[in-house]
mmCIF file of C-alpha atoms and ligand atoms in Angstrom:
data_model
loop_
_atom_site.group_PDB
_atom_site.id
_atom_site.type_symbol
_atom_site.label_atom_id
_atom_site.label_comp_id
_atom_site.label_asym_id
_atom_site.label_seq_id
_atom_site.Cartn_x
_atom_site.Cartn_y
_atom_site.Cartn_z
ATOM 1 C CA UNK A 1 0.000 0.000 0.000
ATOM 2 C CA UNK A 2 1.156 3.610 -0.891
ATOM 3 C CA UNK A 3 1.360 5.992 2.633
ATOM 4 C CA UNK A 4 -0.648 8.758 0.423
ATOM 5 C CA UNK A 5 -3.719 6.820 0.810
ATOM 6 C CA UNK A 6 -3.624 6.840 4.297
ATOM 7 C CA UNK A 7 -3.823 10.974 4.500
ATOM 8 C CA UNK A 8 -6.421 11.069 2.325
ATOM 9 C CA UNK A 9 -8.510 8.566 4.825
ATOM 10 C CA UNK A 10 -7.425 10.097 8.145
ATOM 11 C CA UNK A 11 -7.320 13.675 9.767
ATOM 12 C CA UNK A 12 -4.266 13.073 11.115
ATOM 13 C CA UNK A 13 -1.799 10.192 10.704
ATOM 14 C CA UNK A 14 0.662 8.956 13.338
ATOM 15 C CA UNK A 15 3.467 7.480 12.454
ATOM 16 C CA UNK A 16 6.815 6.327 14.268
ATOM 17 C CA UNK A 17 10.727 5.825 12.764
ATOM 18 C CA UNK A 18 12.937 3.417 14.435
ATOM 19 C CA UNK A 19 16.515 2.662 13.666
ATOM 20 C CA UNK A 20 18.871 -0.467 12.684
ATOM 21 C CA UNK A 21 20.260 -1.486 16.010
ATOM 22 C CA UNK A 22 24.061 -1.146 15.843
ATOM 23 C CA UNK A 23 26.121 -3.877 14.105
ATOM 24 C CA UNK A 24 27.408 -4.718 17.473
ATOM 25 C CA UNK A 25 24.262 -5.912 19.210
ATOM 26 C CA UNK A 26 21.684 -8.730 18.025
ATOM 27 C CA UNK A 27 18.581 -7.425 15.323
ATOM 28 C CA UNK A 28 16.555 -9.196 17.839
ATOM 29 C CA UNK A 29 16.511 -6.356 19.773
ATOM 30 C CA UNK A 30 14.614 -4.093 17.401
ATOM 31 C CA UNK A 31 11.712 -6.665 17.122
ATOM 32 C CA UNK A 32 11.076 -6.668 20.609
ATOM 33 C CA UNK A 33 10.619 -2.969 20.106
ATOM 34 C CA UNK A 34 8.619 -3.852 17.049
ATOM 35 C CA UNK A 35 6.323 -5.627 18.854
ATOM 36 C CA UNK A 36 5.655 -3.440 21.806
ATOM 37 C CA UNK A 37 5.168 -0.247 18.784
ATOM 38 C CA UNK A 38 2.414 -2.695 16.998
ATOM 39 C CA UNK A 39 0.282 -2.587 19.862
ATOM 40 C CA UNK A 40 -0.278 1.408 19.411
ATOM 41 C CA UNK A 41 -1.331 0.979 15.933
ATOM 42 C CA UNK A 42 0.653 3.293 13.813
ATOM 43 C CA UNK A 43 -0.259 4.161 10.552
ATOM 44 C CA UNK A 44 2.981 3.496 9.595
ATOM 45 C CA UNK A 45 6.493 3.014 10.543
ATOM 46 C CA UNK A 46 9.491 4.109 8.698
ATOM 47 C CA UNK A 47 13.329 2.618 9.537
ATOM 48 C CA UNK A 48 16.296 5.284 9.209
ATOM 49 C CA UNK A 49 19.304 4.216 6.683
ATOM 50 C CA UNK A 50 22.481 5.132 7.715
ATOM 51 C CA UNK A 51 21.034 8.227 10.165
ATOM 52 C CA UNK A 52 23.630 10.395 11.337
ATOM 53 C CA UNK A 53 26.358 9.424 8.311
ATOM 54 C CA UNK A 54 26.274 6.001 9.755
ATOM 55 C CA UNK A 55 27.303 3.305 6.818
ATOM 56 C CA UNK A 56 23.693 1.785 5.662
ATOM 57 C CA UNK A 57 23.266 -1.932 4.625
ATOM 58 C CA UNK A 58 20.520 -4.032 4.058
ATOM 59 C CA UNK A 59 19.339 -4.029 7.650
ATOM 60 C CA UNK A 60 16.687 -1.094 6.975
ATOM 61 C CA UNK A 61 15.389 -3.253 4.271
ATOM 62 C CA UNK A 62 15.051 -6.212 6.282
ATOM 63 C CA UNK A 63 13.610 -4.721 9.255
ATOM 64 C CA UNK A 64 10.778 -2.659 6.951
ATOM 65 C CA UNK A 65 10.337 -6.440 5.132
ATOM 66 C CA UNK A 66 9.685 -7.595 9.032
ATOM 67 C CA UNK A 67 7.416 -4.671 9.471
ATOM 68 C CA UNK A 68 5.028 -4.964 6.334
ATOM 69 C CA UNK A 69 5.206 -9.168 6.404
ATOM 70 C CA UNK A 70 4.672 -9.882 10.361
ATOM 71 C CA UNK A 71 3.532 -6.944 12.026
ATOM 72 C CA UNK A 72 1.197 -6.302 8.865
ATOM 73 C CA UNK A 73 2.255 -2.006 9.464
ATOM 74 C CA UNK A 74 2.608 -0.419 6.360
ATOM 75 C CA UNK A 75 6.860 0.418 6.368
ATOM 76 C CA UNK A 76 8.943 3.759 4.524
ATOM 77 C CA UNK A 77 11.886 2.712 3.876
ATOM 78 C CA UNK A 78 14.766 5.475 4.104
ATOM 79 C CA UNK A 79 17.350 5.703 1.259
ATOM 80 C CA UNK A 80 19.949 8.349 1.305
ATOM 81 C CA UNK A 81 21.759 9.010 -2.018
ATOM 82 C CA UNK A 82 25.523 10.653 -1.225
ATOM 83 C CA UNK A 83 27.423 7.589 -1.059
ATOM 84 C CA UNK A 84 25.909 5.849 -3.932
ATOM 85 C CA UNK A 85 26.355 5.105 -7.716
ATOM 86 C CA UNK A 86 23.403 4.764 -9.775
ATOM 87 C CA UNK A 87 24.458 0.841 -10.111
ATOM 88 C CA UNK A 88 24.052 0.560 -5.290
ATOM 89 C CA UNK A 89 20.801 2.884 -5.859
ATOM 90 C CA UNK A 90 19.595 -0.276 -8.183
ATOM 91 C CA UNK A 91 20.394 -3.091 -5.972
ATOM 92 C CA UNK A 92 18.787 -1.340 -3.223
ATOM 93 C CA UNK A 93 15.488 -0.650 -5.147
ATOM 94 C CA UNK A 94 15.530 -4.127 -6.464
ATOM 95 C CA UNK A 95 15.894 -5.394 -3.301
ATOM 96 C CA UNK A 96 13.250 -3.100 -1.907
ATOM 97 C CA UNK A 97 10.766 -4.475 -4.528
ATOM 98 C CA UNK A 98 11.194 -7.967 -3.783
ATOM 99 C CA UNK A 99 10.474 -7.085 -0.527
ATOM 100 C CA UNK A 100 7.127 -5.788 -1.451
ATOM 101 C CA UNK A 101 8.143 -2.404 0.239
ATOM 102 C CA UNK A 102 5.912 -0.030 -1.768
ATOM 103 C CA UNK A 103 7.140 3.744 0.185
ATOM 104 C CA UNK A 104 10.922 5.003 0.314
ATOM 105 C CA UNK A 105 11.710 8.408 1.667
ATOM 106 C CA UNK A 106 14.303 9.813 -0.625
ATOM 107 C CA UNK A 107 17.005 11.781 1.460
ATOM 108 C CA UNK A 108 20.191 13.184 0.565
ATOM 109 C CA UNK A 109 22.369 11.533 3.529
ATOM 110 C CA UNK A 110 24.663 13.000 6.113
ATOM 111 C CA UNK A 111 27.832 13.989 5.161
ATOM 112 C CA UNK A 112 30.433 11.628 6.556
ATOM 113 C CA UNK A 113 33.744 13.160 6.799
ATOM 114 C CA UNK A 114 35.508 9.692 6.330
ATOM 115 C CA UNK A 115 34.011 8.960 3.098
ATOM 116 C CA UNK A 116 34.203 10.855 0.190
ATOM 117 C CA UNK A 117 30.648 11.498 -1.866
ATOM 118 C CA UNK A 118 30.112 9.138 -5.452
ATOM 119 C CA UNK A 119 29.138 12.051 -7.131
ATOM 120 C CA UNK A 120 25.767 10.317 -9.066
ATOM 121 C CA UNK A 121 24.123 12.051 -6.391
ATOM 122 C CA UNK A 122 24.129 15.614 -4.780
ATOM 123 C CA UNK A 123 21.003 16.176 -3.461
ATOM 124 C CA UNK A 124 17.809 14.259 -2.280
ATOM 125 C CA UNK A 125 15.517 15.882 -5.114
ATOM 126 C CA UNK A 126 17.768 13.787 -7.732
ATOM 127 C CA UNK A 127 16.975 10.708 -5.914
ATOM 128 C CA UNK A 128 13.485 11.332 -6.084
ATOM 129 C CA UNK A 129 13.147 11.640 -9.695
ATOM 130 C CA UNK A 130 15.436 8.842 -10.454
ATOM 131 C CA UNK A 131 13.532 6.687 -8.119
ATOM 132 C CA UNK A 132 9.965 7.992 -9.567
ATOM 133 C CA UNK A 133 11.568 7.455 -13.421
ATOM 134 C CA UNK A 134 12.078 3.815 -12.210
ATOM 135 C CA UNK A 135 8.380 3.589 -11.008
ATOM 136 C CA UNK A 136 6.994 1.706 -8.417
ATOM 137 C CA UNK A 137 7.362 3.496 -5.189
ATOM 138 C CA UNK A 138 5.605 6.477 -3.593
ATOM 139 C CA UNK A 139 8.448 8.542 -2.544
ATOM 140 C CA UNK A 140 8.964 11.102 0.480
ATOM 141 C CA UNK A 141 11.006 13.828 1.199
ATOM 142 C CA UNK A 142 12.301 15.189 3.929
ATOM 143 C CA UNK A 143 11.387 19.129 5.184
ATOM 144 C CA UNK A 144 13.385 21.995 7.422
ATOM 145 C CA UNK A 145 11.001 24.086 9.585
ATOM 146 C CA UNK A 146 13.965 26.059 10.513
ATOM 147 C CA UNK A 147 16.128 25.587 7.181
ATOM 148 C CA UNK A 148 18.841 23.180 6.346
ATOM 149 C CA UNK A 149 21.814 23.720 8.632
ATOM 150 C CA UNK A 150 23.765 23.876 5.185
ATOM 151 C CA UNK A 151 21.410 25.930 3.224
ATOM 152 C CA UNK A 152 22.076 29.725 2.416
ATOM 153 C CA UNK A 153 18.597 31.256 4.033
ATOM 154 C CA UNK A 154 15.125 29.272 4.437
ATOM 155 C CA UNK A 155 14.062 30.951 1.587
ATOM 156 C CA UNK A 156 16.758 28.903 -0.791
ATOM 157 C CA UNK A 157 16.072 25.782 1.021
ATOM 158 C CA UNK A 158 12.342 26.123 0.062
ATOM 159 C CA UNK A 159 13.131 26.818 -3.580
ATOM 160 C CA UNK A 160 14.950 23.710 -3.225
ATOM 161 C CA UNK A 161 12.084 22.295 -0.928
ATOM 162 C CA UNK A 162 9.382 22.679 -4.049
ATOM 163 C CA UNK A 163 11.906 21.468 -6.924
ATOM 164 C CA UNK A 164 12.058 17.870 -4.563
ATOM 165 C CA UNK A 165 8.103 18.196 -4.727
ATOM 166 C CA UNK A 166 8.308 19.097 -8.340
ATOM 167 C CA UNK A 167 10.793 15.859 -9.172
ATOM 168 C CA UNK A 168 7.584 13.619 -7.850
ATOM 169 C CA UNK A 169 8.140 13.757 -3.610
ATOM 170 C CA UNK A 170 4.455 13.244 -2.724
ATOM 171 C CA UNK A 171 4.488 13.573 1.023
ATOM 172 C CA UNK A 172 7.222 15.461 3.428
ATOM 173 C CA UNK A 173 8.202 14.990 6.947
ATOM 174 C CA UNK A 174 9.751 17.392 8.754
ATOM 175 C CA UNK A 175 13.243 17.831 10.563
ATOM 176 C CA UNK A 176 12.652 17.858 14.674
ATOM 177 C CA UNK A 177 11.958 20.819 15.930
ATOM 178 C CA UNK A 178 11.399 22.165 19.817
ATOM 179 C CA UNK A 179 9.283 25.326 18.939
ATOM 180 C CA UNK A 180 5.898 25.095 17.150
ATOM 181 C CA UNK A 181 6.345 29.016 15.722
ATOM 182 C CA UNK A 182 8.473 27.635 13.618
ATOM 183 C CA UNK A 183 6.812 24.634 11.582
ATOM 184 C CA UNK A 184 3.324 27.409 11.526
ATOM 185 C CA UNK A 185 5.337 29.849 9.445
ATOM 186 C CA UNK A 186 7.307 27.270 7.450
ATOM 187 C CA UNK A 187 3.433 26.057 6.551
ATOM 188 C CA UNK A 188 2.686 29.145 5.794
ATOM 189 C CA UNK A 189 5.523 29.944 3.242
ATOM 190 C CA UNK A 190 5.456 26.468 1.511
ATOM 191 C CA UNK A 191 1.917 26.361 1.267
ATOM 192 C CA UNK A 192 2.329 30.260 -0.242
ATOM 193 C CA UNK A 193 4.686 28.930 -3.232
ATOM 194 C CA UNK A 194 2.531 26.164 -3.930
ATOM 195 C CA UNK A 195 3.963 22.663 -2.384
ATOM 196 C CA UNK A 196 0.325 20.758 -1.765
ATOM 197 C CA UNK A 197 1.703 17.490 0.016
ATOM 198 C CA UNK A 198 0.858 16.424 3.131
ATOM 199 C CA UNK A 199 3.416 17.640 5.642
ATOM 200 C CA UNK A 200 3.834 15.098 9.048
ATOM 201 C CA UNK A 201 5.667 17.442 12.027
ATOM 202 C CA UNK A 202 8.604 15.385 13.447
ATOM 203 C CA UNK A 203 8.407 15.381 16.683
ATOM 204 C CA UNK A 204 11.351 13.799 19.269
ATOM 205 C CA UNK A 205 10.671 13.183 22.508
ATOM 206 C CA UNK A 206 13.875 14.585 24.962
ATOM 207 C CA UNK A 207 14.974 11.718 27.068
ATOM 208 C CA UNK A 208 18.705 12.395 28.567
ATOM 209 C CA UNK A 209 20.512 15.067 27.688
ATOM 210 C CA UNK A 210 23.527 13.936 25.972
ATOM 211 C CA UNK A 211 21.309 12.308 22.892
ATOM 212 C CA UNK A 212 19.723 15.565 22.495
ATOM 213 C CA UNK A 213 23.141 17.772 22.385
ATOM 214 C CA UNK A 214 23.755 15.060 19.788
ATOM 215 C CA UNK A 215 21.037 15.817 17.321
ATOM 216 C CA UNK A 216 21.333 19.651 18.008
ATOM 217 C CA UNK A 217 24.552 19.490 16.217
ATOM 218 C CA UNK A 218 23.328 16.859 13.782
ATOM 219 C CA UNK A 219 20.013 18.551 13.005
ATOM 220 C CA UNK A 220 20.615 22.165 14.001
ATOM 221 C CA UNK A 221 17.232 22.451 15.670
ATOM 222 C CA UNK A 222 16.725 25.725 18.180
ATOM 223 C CA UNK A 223 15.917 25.078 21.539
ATOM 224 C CA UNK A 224 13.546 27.048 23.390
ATOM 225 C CA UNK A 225 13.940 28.975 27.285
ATOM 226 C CA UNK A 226 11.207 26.466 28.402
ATOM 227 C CA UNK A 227 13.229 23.456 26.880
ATOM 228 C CA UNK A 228 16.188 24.711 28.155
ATOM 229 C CA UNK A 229 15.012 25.224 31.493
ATOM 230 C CA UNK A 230 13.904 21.630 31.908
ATOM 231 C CA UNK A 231 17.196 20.303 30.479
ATOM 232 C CA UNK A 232 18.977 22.143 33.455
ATOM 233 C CA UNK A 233 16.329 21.262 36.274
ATOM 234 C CA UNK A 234 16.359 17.194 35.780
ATOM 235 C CA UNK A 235 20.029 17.151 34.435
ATOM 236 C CA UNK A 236 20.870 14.481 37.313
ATOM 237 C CA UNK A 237 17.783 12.900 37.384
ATOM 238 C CA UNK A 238 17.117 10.925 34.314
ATOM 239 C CA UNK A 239 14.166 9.457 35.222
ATOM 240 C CA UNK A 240 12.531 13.114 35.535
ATOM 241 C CA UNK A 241 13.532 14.334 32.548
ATOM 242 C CA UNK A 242 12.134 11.211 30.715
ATOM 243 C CA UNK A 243 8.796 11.975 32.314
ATOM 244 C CA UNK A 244 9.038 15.976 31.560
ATOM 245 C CA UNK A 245 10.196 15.485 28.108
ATOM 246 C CA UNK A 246 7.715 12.623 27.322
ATOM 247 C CA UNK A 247 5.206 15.586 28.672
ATOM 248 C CA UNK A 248 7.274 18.664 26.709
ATOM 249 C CA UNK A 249 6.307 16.493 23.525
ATOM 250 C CA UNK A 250 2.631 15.456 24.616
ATOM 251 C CA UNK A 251 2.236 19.326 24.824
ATOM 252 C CA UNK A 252 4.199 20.515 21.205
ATOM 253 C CA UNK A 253 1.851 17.350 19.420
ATOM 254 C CA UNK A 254 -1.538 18.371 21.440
ATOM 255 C CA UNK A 255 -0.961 22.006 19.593
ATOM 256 C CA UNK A 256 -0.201 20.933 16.432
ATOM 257 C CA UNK A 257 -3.361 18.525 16.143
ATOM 258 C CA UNK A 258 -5.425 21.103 17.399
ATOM 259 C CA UNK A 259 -4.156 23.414 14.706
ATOM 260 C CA UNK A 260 -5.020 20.444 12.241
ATOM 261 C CA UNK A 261 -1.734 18.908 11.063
ATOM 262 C CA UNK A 262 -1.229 16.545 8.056
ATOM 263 C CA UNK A 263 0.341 14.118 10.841
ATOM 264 C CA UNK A 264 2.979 13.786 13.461
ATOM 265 C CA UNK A 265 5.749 10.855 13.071
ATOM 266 C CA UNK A 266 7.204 10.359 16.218
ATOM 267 C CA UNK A 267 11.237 9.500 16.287
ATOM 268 C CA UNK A 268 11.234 7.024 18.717
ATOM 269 C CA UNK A 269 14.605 6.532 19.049
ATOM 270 C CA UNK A 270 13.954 2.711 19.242
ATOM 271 C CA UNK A 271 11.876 3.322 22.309
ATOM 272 C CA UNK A 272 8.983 1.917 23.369
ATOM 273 C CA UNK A 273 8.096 3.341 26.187
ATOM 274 C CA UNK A 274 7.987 6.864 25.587
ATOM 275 C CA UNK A 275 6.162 5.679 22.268
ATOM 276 C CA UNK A 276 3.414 4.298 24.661
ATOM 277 C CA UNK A 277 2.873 6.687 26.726
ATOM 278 C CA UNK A 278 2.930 9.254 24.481
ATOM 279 C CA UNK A 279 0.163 7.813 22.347
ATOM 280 C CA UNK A 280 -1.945 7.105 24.464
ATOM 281 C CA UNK A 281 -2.252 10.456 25.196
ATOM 282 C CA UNK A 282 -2.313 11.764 21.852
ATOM 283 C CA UNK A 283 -4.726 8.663 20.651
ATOM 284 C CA UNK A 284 -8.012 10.137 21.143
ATOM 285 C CA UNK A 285 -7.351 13.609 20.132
ATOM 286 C CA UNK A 286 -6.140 12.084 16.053
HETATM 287 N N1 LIG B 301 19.293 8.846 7.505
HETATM 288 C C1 LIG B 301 18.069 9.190 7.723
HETATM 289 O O1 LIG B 301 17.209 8.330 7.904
HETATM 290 C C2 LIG B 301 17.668 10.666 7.743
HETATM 291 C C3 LIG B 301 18.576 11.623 7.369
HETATM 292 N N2 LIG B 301 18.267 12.969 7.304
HETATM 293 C C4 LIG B 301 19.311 13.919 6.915
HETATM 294 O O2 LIG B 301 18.898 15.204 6.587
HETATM 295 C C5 LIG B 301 19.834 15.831 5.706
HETATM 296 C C6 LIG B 301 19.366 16.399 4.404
HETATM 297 O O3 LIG B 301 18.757 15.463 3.628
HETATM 298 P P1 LIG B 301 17.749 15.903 2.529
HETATM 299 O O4 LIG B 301 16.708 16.753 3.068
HETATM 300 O O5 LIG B 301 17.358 14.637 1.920
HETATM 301 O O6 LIG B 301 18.689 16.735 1.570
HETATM 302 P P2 LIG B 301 18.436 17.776 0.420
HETATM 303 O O7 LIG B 301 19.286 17.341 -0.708
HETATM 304 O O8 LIG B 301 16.997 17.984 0.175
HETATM 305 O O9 LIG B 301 19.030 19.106 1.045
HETATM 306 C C7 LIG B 301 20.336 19.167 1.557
HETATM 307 C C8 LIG B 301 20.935 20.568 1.414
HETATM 308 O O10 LIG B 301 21.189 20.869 0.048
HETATM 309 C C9 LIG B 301 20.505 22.023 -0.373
HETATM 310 N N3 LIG B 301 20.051 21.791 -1.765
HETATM 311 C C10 LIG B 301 19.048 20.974 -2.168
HETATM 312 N N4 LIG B 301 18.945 20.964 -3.512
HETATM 313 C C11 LIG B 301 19.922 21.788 -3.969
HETATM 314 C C12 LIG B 301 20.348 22.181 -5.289
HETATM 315 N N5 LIG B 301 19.742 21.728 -6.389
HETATM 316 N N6 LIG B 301 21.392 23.035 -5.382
HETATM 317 C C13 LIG B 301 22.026 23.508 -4.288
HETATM 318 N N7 LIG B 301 21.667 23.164 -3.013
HETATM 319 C C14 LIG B 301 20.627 22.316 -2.860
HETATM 320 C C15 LIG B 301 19.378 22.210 0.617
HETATM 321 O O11 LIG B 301 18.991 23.557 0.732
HETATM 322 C C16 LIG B 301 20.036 21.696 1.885
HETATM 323 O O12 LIG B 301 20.848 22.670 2.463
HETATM 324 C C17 LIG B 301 20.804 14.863 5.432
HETATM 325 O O13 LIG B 301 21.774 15.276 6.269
HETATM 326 C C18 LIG B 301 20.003 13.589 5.692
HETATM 327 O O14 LIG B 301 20.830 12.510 5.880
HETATM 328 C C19 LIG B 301 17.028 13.401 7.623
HETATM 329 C C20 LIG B 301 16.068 12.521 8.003
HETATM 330 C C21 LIG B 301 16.320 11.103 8.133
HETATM 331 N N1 LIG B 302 20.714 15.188 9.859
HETATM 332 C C1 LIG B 302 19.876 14.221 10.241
HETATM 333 N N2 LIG B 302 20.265 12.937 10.104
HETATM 334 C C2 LIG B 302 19.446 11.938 10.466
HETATM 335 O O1 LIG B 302 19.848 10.775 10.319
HETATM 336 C C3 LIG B 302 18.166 12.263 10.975
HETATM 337 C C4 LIG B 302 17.810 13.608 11.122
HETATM 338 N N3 LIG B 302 18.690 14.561 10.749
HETATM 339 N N4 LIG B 302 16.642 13.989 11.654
HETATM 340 C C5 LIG B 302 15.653 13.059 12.045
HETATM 341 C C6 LIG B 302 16.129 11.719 12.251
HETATM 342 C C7 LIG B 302 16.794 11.395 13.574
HETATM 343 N N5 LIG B 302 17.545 10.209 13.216
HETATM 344 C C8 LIG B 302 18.564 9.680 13.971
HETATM 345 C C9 LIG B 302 19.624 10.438 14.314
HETATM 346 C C10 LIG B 302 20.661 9.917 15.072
HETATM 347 C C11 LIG B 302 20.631 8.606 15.466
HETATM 348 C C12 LIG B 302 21.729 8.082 16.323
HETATM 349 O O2 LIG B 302 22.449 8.838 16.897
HETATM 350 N N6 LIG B 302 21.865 6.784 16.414
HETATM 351 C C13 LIG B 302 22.915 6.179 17.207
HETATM 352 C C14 LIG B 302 22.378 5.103 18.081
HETATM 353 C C15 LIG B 302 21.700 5.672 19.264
HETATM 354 C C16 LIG B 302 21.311 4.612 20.249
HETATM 355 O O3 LIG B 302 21.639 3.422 20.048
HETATM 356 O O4 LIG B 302 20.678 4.995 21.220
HETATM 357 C C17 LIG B 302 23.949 5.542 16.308
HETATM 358 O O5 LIG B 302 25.107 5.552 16.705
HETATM 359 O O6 LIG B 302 23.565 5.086 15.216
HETATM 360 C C18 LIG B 302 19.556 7.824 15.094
HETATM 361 C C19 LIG B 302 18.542 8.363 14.334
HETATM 362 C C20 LIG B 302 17.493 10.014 11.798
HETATM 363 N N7 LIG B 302 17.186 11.324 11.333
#
């Protein structure tokens, strides 16, 4: 089944990503996690490829085949582009296919400073059309509320946003963001130049404080004086600040639904907990 579908039958979709557990522990470990995220019924559940620069492999494509074949979710599979020839791109797809894995977001890929870029791809918009030229998959894209941390100005990056659309990305999710001001007047500025896809807010919960100084560099992603101020109070408790971030996102996804978002897909970070409690929350509000 193509993910477009599913926003065209809900008012809002929730979704979750998960990651390929490291090469060093057991891939049993992400379908205990698997299990415990069926039980809250996502619409669907997407599975990271090499996130962070990380070297990808076909773990993403076997844990989105596990997805779609035994937990009978609908699974996006993430392809990044940077550190591929057209030839890798193919296998990949192929593989995909035989798979029966029907959604791929298209992404660009983090730089990785110890391997140099293959040059068939620069940026995630190529992907998109070569992967919609091949036919066969619904293809997403992924968004910057606050702009690309390499991008010139928001305003380039959302020139560069609608050419992605443009080249045949038919849904977008966004980067994670702490303040809601900013994904309201990013909506308002792609919806102005004419991008018409559905637009999920990614939303990650803050659970300890190292992992989020971690994707503040990765994902350049402004933190507010509220955020802040929690990060400070529960720095030595991490059981607090699990329970006051888990409510810090409960209260970011409450506004956005009540605003009417497309959807919100929740990065669980390969956590189950947090995934539970925070849709149970959110459940009766979608
Ligand atoms: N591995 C994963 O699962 C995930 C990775 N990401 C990461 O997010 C980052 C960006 O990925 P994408 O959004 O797919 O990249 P993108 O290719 O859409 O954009 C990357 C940068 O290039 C610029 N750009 C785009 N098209 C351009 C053009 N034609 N000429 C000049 N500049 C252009 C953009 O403004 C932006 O600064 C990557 O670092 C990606 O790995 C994000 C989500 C998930
Ligand atoms: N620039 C960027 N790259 C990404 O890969 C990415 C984003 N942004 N934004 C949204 C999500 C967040 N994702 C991420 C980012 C980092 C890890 C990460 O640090 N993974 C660790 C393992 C962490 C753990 O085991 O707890 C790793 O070493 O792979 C995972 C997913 C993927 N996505």
């Amino acid at each position: 089944m193509q993910i477009a579908s599913l926003f065209e039958q809900k008012k809002t979709v929730l979704s979750f990503e998960v990651f390929p557990p490291k090469k060093t522990s057991s891939i049993d470990t992400i379908f205990k996690t698997l299990e415990e995220l069926e039980g809250l019924h996502p619409d669907f559940i997407s599975v990271t490829y090499g996130a962070g620069g990380n070297a990808g492999d076909t773990s993403t494509c076997d844990i989105a085949s596990v997805i779609k074949h035994t937990y009978k979710i609908e699974p996006v599979a993430h392809l990044t582009c940077v550190n591929y020839t057209k030839d890798e791109i193919d296998r990949i797809l192929d593989r995909l296919k035989e798979n029966e894995i029907d959604n791929i977001l298209a992404l660009r890929g983090d730089i990785n400073p110890s391997l140099s870029p293959k040059k068939h791809f620069h940026y995630a918009s190529e992907l998109v059309s070569y992967i919609k030229n091949k036919g066969g998959f619904h293809v997403s894209g992924a968004c910057y509320p606050e702009g690309h941390v390499n991008a010139g100005s928001l305003e380039e990056d959302i020139k560069f946003l609608k050419m992605k659309v443009d080249a045949g990305a038919k849904h977008l999710i966004t980067q994670l963001f702490f303040d809601n001001k900013y994904f309201y007047s990013f909506l308002e500025k792609v919806r102005e130049i004419g991008i018409t896809v559905p637009i999920e807010a990614g939303i990650m919960p803050v659970v300890n404080k190292a992992q989020i100084e971690r994707m503040v560099t990765l994902c350049g992603a402004s933190i507010p004086a509220k955020l802040s101020k929690m990060l400070q109070r529960y720095e030595n408790t991490p059981e607090a600040l699990k329970e006051a971030g888990i409510e810090y996102a409960i209260e970011q996804i409450t506004d956005l639904i009540s605003r009417g978002v497309d959807g919100i897909h929740l990065y669980t970070m390969n956590n189950s907990y947090i995934a539970r409690k925070i849709s149970e929350k959110v459940k009766g509000l979608l």
